[in-house]
Structures are given as C-alpha cells and as structure tokens.
XYZ file of C-alpha atoms in Angstrom:
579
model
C 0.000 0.000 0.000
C 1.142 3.628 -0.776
C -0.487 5.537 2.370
C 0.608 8.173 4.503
C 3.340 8.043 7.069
C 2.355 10.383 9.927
C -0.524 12.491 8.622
C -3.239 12.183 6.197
C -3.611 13.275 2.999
C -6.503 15.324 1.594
C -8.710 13.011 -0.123
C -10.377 13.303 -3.168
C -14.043 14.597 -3.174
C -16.270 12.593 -5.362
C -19.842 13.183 -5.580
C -21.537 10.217 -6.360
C -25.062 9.183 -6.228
C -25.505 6.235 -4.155
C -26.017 2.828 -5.630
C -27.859 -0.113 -4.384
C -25.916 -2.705 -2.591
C -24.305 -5.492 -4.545
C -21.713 -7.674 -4.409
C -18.156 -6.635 -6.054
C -17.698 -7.882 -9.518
C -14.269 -8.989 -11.309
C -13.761 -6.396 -14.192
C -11.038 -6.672 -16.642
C -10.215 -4.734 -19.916
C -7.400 -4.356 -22.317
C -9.208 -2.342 -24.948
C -8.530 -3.920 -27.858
C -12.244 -4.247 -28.626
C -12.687 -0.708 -27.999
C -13.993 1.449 -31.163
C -11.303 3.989 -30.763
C -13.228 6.183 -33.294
C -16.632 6.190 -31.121
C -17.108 9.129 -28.315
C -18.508 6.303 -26.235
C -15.774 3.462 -26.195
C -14.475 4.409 -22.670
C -18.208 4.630 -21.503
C -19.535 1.885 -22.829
C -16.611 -0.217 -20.964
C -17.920 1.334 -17.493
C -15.365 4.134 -16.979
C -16.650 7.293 -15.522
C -14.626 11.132 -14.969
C -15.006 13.435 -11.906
C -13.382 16.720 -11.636
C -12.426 18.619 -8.735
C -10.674 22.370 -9.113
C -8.548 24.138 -6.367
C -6.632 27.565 -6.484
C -3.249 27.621 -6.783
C -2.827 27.574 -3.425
C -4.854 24.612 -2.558
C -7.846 26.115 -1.290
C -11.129 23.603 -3.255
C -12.630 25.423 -5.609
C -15.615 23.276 -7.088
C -16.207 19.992 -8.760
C -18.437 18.208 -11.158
C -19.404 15.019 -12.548
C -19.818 12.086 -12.155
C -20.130 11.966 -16.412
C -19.477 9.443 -18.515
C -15.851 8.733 -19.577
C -14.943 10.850 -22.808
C -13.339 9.054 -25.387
C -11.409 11.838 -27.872
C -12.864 15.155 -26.869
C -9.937 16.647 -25.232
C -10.531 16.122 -22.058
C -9.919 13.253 -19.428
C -9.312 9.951 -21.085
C -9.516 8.289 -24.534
C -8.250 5.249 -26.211
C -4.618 5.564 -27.583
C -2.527 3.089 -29.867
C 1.043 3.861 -30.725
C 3.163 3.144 -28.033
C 2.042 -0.901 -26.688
C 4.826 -3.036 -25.924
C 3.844 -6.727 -26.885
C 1.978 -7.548 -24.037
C -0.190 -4.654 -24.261
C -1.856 -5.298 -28.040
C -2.728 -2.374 -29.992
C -4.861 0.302 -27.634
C -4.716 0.954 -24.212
C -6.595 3.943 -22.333
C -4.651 7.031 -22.264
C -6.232 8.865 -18.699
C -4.697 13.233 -18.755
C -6.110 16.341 -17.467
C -9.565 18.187 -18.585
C -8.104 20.467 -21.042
C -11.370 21.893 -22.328
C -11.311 23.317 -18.741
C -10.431 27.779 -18.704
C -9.411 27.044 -15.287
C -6.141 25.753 -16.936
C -5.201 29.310 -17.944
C -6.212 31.015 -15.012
C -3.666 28.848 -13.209
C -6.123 26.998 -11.009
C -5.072 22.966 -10.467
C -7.596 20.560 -12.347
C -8.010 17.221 -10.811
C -9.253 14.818 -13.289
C -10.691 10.996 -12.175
C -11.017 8.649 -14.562
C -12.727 5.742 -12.879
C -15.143 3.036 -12.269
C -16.862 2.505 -9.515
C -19.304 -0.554 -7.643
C -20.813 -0.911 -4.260
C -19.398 -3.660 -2.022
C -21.553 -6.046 -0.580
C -22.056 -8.296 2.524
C -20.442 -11.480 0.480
C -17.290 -8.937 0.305
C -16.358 -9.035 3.814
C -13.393 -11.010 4.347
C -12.086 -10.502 0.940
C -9.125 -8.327 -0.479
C -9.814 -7.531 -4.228
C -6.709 -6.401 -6.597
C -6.424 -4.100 -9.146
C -3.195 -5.181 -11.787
C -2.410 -2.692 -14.478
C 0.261 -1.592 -16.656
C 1.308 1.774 -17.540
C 3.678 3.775 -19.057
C 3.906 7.958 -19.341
C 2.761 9.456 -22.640
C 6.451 10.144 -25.212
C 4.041 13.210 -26.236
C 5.970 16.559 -24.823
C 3.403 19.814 -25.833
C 4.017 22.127 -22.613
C 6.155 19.944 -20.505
C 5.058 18.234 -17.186
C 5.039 21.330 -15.164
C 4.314 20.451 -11.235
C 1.738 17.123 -12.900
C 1.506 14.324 -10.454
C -0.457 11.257 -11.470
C -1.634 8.414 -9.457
C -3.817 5.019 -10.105
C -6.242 4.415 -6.969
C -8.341 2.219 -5.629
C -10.227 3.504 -2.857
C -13.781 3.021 -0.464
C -15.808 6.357 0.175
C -18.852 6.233 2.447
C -21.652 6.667 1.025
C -24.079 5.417 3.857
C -24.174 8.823 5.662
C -23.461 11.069 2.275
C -20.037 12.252 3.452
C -18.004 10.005 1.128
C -15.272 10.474 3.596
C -12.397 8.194 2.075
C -12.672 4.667 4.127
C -9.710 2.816 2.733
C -7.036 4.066 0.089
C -3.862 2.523 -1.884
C -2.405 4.242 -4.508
C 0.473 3.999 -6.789
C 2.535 7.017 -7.756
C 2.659 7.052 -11.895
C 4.284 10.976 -12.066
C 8.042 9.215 -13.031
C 6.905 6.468 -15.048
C 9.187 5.681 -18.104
C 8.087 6.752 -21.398
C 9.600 4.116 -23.245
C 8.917 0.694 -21.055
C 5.814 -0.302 -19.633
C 5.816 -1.250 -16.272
C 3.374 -2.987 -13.653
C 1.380 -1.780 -11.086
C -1.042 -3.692 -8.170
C -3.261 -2.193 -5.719
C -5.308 -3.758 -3.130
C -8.325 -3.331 -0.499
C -9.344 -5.593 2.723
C -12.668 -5.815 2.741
C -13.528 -5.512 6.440
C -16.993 -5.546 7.727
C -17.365 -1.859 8.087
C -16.965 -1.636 4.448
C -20.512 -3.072 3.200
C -22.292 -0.699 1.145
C -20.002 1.233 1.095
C -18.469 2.917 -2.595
C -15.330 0.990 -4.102
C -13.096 3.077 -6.713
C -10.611 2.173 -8.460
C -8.734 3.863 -11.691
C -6.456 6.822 -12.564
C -6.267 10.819 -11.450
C -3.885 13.655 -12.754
C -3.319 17.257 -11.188
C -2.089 19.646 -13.854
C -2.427 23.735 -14.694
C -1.472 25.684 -17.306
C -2.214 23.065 -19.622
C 1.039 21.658 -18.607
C 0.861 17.658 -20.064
C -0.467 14.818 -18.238
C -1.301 11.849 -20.201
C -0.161 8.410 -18.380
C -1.358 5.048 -20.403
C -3.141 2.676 -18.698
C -3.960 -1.052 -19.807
C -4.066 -5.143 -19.168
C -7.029 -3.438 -16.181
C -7.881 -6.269 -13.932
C -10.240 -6.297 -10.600
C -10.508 -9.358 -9.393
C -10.864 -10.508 -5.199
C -13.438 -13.527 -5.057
C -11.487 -16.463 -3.518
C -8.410 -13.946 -3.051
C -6.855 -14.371 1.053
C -7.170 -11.451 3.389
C -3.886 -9.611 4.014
C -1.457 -10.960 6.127
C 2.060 -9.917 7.225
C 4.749 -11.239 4.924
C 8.403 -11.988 6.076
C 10.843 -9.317 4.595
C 14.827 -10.010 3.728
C 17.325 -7.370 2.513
C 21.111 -7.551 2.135
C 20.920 -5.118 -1.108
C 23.548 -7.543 -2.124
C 21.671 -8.077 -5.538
C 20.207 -4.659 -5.861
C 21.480 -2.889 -9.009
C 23.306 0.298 -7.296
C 23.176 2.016 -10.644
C 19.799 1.863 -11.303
C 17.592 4.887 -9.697
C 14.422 2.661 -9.049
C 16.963 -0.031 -7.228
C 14.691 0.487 -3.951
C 11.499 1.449 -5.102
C 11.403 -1.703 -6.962
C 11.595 -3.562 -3.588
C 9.322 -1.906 -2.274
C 10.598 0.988 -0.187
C 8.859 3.927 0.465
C 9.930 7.767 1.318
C 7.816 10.077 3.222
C 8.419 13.633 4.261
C 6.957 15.715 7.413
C 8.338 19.343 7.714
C 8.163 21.328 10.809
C 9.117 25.049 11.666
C 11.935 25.846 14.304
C 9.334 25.325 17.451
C 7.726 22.275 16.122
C 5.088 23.390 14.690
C 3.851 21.223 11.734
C 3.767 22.683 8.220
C 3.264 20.334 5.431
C 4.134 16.509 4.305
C 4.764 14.934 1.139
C 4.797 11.558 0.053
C 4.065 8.569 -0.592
C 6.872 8.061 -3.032
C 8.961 5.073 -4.601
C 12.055 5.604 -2.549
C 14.888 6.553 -4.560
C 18.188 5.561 -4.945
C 20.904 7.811 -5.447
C 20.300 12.007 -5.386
C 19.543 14.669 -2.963
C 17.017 13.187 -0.875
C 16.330 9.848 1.526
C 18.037 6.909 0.359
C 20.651 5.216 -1.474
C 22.844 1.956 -1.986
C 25.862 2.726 -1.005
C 29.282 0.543 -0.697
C 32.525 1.216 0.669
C 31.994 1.171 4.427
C 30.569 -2.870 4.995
C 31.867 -5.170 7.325
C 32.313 -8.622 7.109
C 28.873 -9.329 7.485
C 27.751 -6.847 5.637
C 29.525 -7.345 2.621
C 29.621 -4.260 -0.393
C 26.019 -2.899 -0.148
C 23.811 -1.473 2.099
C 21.516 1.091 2.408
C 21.940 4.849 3.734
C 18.676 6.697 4.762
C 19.065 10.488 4.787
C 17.580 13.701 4.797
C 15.546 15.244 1.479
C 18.590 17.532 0.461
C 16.322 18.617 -2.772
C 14.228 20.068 0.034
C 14.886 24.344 0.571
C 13.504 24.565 3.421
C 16.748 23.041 5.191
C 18.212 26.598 4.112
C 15.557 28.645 6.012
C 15.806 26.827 9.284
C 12.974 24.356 9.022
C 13.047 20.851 10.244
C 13.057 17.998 7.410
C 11.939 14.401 8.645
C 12.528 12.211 6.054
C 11.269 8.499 6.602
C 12.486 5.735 4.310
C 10.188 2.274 5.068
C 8.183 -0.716 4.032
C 4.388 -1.628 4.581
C 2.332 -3.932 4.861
C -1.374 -4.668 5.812
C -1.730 -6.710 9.153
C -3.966 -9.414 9.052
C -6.721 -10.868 11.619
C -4.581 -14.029 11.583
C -1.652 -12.174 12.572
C -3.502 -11.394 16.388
C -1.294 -12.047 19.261
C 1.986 -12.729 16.994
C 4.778 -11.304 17.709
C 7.071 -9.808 14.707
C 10.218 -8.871 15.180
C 12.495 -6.004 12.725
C 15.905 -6.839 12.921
C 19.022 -4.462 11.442
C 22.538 -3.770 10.950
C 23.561 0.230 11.786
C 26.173 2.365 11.627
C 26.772 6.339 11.044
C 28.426 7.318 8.018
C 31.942 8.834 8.469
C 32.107 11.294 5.991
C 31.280 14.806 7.093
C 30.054 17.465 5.293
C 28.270 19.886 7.255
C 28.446 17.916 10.937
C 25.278 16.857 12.666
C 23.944 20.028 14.358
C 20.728 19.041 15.725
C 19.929 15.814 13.419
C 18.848 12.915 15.246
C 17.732 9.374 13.848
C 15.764 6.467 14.652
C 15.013 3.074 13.254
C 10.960 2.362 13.436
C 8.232 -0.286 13.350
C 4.246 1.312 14.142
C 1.031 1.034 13.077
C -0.764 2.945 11.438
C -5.071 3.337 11.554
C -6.462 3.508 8.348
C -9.832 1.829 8.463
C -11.093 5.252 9.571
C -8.885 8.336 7.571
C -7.076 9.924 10.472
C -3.829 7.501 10.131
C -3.489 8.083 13.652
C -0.397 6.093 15.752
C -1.374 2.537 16.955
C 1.902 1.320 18.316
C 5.288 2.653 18.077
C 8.371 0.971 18.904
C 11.789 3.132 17.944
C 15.432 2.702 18.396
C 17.853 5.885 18.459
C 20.717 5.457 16.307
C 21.562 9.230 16.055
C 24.703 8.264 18.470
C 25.974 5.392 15.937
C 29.702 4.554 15.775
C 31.432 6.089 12.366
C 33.757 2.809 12.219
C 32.013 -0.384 13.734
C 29.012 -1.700 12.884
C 26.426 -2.820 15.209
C 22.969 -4.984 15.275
C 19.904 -4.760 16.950
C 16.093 -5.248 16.631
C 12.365 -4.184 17.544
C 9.384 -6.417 18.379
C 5.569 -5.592 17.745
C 3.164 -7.734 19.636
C 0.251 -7.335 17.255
C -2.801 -6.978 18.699
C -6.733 -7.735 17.566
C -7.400 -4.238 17.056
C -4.559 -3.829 14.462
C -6.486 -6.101 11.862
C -6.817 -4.127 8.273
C -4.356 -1.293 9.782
C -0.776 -0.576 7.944
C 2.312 -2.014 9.819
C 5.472 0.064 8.538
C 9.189 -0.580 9.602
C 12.347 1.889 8.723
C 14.318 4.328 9.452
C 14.157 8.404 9.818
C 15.684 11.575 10.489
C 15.215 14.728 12.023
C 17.479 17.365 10.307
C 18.054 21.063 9.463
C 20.045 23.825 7.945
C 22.070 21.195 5.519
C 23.502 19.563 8.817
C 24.398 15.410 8.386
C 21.880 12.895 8.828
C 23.068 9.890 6.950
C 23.198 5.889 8.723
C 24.105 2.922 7.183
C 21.244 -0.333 7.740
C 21.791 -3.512 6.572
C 20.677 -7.276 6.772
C 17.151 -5.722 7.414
C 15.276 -8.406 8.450
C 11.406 -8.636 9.586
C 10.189 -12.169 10.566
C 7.818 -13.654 13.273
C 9.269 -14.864 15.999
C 8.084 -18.259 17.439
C 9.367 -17.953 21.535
C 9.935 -13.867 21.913
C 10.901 -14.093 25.746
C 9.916 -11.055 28.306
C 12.026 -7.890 27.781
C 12.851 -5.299 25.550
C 16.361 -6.261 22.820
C 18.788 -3.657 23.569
C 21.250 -4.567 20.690
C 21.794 -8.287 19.227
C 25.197 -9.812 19.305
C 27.815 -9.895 16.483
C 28.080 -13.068 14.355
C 30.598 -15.462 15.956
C 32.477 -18.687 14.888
C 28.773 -19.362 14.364
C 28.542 -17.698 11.669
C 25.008 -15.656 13.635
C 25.227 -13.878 16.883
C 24.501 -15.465 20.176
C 20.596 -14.476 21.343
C 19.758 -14.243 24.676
C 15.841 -15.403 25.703
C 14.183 -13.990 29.131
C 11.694 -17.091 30.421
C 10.574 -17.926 33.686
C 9.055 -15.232 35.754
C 9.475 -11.534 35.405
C 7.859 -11.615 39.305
C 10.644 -10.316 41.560
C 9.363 -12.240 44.256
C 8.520 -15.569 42.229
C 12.708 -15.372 42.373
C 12.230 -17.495 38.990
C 13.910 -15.650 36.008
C 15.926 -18.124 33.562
C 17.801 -17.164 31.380
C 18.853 -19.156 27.987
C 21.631 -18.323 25.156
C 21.931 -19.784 21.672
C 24.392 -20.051 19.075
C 27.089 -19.749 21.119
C 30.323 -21.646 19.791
C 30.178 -25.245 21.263
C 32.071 -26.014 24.355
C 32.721 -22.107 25.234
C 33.003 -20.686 28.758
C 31.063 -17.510 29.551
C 29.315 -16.010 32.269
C 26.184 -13.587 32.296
C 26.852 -9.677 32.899
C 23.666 -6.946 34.351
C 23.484 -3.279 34.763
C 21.123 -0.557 34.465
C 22.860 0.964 31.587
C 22.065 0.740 27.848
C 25.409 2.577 26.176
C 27.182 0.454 23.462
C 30.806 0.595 24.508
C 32.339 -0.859 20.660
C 34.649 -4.052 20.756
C 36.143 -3.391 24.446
C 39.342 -5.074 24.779
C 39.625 -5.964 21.189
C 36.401 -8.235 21.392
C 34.416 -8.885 18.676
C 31.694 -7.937 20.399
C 29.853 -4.852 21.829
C 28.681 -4.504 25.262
C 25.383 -2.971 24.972
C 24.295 -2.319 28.670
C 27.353 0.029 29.909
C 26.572 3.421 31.508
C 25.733 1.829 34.786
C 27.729 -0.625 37.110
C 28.176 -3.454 35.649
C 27.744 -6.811 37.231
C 29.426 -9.872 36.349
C 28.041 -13.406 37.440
C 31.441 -14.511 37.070
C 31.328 -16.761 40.146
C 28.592 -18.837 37.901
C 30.808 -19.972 34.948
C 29.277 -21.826 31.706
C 30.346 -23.897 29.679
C 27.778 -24.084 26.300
C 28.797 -27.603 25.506
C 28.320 -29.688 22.006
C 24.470 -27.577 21.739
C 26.280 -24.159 21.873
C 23.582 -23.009 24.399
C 23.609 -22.173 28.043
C 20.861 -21.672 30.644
C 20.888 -19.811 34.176
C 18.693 -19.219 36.954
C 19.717 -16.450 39.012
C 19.091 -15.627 42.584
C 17.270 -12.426 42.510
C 18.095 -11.951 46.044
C 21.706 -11.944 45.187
C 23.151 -9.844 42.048
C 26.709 -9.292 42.092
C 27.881 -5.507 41.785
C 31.475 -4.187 42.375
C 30.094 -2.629 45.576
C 28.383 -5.757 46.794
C 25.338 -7.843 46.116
C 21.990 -6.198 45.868
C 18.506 -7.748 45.618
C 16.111 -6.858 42.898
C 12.832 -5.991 43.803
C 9.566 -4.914 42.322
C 9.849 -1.954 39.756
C 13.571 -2.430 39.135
C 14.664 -2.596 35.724
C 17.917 -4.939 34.823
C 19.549 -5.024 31.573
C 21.105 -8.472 30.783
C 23.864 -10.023 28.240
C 26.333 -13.067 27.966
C 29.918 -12.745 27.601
C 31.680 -15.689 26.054
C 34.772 -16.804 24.939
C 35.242 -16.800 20.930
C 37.281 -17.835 17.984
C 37.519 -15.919 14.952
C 40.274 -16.056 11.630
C 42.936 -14.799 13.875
C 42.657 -16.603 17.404
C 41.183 -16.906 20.220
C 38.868 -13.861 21.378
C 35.365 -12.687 22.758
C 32.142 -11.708 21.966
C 28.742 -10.922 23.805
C 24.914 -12.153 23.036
C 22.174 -9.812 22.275
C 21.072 -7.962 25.341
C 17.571 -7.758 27.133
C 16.124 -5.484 29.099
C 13.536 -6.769 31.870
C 11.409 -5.028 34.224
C 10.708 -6.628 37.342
C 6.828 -6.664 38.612
C-alpha cells in the first residue's frame, strides 16, 4: 500500500449518487475491442470522470461530474494506440487532465478521475480484491510536465451517511513512469466488515495547470478478489547484495517507500509529502551505497538520509525524512509477535556535521480503516549516536494486537534534520520475521556473528515476578564447548569491541555486574541456561537484591574464535522489568 506516514492526505471529493448494494464484480479490460473512433468506447466499458478544481494555493474550488468517460474530446481519457509493448496489443486507455477546462489558464489545479466505480456487498467481507495494471507515461511533450503528479487508486468512500469520507485508500505514484517501457502496477483493499455498502473506486487521477501535459497510459485493467486471502504480514529479507546500485528505481522496486513531514523551528507542523517510490541515489532519503561494509555486511547497504532537494533546510525548518516498508496486518496475525531486525552504523564522511539531526530506526502502526492515520503502536530505536567505524545490530518487536487487523504495519528508518547539517546511517541485513518464543524484555542490541557464523541471542523465560525469584535465562548459538558467564546493569550505552572483542557490550553506563562466580560452559548444543538468585546480584560494591519496579539489563559474555585466534564476543542484550 502507498499511504501516509504520519498524517493524512486530503482526499479526493467525489460526488456520487448512491447505488444499491451489490456484491463486487471482477472487471477486466485491455481495450482492444474498444472502437477507438466512437465518443462512447471508454463509456460503454464502465469508466466514468469526476473533476475537482482548487486555487493555486490549494484552497477547493468546485467539482463536477460524475459523467461518462470521454473518449477523444480533449478532455480526461480516450483510447490511444502507438506506443504498446507486446503484451499490451494495440490500444490501451490514455487517462490526462480536462483540457477543455479555462481554469487551466487562469492557473487553477484541475483534478481529473477517470474511474469506475461498484458498491461492495455483505459477500465482500473477508475478501481483499486487486487491481493489476500496466502503464507507461505518454512520449508526447506539448508544454512539458510542469508540477503534474499522477496516481492510479483504488479507494472506499462512504456513502451510507453522504459524506463520502475516504474509508480505505492505496495508490500507486505514476508521475516518473518511463516513457519508453511499460511497467506494472497492483493495488489492493481488505474488505472488512465496516466496508458493506459502502463505494469501491478504483482507476487513474492527474493534477495539472497551465495546460502543462499529463497523459499516463493505462492497460491489461484487472479487478478481481473472489477467492483472493485477506492480508497478512509477509516476512521481509534485505542484504541489497543483488540490488542494481546504478539503477535509480533499485529500492522502489523492492518496495521501499519515502515520506516527508516538515516542521518550523518550534515544532510546529507545516506540510508533508509523500508517498513516493524511494529513490536511490540524489539529494534526498536513500541510497545503496558501498565502501563502508563489514564482514557481514559485505559491499552494499543502504543509507537513509535527509531530502537535500528540500529548501527549506536553508531557512531553518526541520526535514523528517522516513524511508520504510508496509504492509497490511492481518486478523490471523492477532497475538503474533514480529520482530524487525538491522545492521547500523553512522556514516563517516562529514560534510556539514550533525547540528541538531537525530535518527531512529521504526516499526508502528498505522489506523487507516477510519482516515485519520493516527499512531497505533510505536516501537523506535535511536541510532543518532551510531559509531562512524564499527558496525552494530539490533532489533524491535511488535506484539500485534486484535485491534490492528486491516491497519498498515510500517518498519524503517528516519531523520530529524536542518540547515544542511548530516543525517546519513548505514542499515543492513534488514530483516522482519515472526518470531516463534519472543521471551519477556525489551532487545537492547543483538550480538555480532561469531564462529557461528550468527550472533549469540539471549531469551528472558521464567518469571518476570521479583518475588517468584524465577527468572531463567537461555543463550543460543554460542560456539560449542565455550566458557562464559552472564553480565547486568542498568545501563544501555554500546561501549564498541572493548578489549579488542568482537563484540559490543550494549548495557554500559551503569555498574556493571558480572556473574562470574557462575561460569558456563555451552557444551556440544552451543547453548547455556541460568537461573539467578534475585536476592543476590553481584555488583562491584556488593550484592543487591532486585525488587519490584527495578529494571535490569542483561547479556552473555563468552569466549570466541575468529580467523585470527582466540577472542570474545557478547549475546544480544535484554532489558527486563521486574513486577
């Protein structure tokens, strides 16, 4: 889906006369028995055109339709031939601006829908239905694209109560499509209860002035959901080992996303912009880059930074660029637990130096069942404070609940920047998978690969009860037959590779107590377990007992061997608060 990051869009108003309820119906066209010489072709097919006109500054103007679809006249759609590649025949629909419109001149923005449109029924619920398409941007330059932006939607308005407030919304940004190769586009809806008899969209809109051009192509249309499964979260894997770092749709084609909120110097919100197919390479949010990797990071990776192409970093105001996936949670996802998993570090070079810029890896939720896109559940880590010359791993954990069914989940990073100032970090072996036996706790960092070839994880079981005096803990993938012994503290600081370990110790900042009396050996499994006496935690200035509303940050030290000898490492590390 293609929706919002942290505020909602202005939706489109369509004014639509009710229909009577009916179940959705699979529609698909390709055109090629379309009469491209009769007014009527693109109407006779079901398409229909709405209009809506603001001032150049955005303020709505007035809108009409809904008429039926124009084929030829100059205004909103027709059918085209020309330009097909093989799979698309001879005519597809070409979908561009009202140009028989004065408004054009007068510099007003004309928004022109070309659409079709049914009512969902009762049978919907449960289903998602898909609209496929290809497209490709008209090779026709008259007055150049101007500030044109094209979408295809598919959308629900409510019609019940005559608002036609926008219900549910994907949409697929078309503005940069290639003029020379078709591409393909999908789009989906959820049909969730709430949606019966309700208005289902779905087709293509443009924004243009001045007559600037607009015309995208459109064809191989197909709306089809019957038998289709409800959403569901997907697992995710990136290395951007195989992504072509030359190409500038490298990301978007794997579906990353860019979104923009920009604030004055107070805070104060003043506009967004987005969704778009995250770039790779340029002024703003994202790129492949090489040169810095580890060894288990290999060449590529991705840096996230601020929207350079943005001004308003040169007057002061705050950019926050987000660069993210999505996906739609599903009501069999309830009570999961997914887990985002990443590889970080800051990028060296300076330009400008940080100033203010913070950033943050992310997973939330988003609502979207009712329009306001309004914060579920956020879980961030701050990586603002990254090391220039180590890398370093760690991970976030959503425990989805009921009530996020049909919402968006989105995981990825962001920044907070100004006045030019540095913002760029490094991710890598982005991973987002359930996870089968999450523990209690909060990851702090995970551990760097080992002899293993993975990192060590440490798992919080038992009871979180201070008095229950019952917490166990368990490590995996350790190398076999190691010695190691657990480590606490109230800190969370990273202290990088202390003592030439291959590790990081992720809970410094506080005193730091070693269970060294209580060594392990991890034996032919690689794992260890331990029980601790919560009465009894080891500190440099003697043993203290934890108690109820105490907070303890936990990791294993180990020994280690890597290509040249004998060394260390640690496990991920957990923080646990005690009830």
């Amino acid at each position: 889906m293609k929706l919002p990051l942290l505020t909602a869009a202005a939706s489109t108003l369509f004014c639509l006369a009710p229909n009577a309820a009916a179940d959705l119906t699979t529609y698909n066209q390709d055109f090629e028995a379309a009469d491209i010489m009769s007014p009527t072709a693109l109407s006779d097919v079901g398409f229909v055109v709405f209009a809506n006109v603001f001032d150049s500054m955005g303020g709505y103007l007035y809108g009409y339709g809904t008429f039926p679809a124009p084929n030829g006249s100059g205004a909103f759609s027709d059918v085209a031939s020309g330009s097909a590649g093989a799979a698309q025949g001879t005519q597809y629909i070409n979908a561009f601006s009202d140009y028989n419109n004065g408004d054009h001149a007068n510099g007003n923005v004309i928004e022109a829908n070309v659409f079709q449109e049914q009512v969902i029924g009762a049978g919907d619920v449960g289903n998602t239905w898909t609209l496929d398409f290809d497209y490709l941007k008209s090779p026709n330059v008259i007055n150049g694209d101007g500030n044109t932006q094209t979408i295809a939607f598919i959308k629900v308005l409510k019609q019940s109560d005559g608002t036609f407030a926008t219900l549910a919304l994907d949409t697929l940004d078309t503005t940069n499509a290639s003029t020379s190769t078709w591409a393909s586009g999908s789009l989906s809806v959820f049909i969730d209860p709430s949606l019966a008899g309700e208005l289902l969209q779905f087709g293509f809109a443009s924004t243009a002035t001045n007559y600037d051009d607009s015309g995208r192509y459109y064809d191989n249309i197909s709306f089809d959901g019957p038998g289709g499964q409800p959403p569901t979260l997907t697992a995710y894997a990136q290395d951007f080992e195989s992504l072509d770092m030359m190409s500038p749709t490298a990301l978007g084609a794997d579906n990353w996303d860019i979104f923009a909120n920009v604030f004055d110097s107070g805070g104060g919100y003043l506009y967004g912009y987005g969704v778009f197919d995250a770039p790779n390479g340029g002024a703003g949010f994202s790129a492949i880059a090489t040169g810095d990797g580890g060894p288990f990071q290999m060449a590529q990776y991705l840096n996230a930074y601020s929207d350079y192409g943005n001004m308003d970093h040169g007057i002061g105001n705050v950019i926050n660029a987000n660069v993210f996936q999505e996906q739609t949670v599903g009501a069999a996802n309830a009570g999961e637990t997914w887990r985002f998993s990443f590889d970080y570090r800051k990028n060296a070079t300076v330009t400008n130096g940080d100033g203010a810029t913070t950033t943050q890896a992310f997973i939330k939720v988003i609502k979207v069942s009712d329009g306001s896109f309004a914060t579920l559940f956020l879980n961030e880590f701050d990586s603002t404070s990254a090391s220039t010359n180590a890398w370093a791993s760690t991970a976030l954990d959503i425990l989805i609940d009921p009530t996020y069914a049909g919402e968006v989940l989105q995981f990825g990073f962001s920044s907070f920047a100004t006045n030019y100032d540095d913002s760029g970090r490094y991710y890598d072996n982005v991973d987002f998978n359930v996870v089968a036996n999450p523990g209690f706790g909060e990851i702090i960092c995970l551990g760097n690969p080992g002899s293993t070839g993975v990192g060590s994880f440490l798992t919080v079981g038992g009871s979180t009860t201070a008095s229950d005096n019952n917490l166990i803990l368990t490590v995996d993938s350790l190398t076999p037959n190691s010695l190691g012994y657990f480590i606490h503290s109230t800190g969370s600081n990273v202290v990088y590779n202390p003592g030439g370990s291959a590790g990081h110790v992720c809970i410094g900042g506080g005193a730091l107590g070693r269970f060294n009396g209580n060594v392990l050996n991890s034996g032919a499994a690689g794992t260890v377990t331990f029980n601790p006496d919560l009465t009894s935690f080891p500190l440099p200035g003697g043993a203290i007992a934890v108690v109820a509303g105490d907070t303890r940050n936990f990791q294993y030290w180990t020994r280690d061997i890597s290509m040249s000898g004998p060394t260390s490492n640690f496990s991920s590390a957990v923080s646990v608060m005690f009830n």
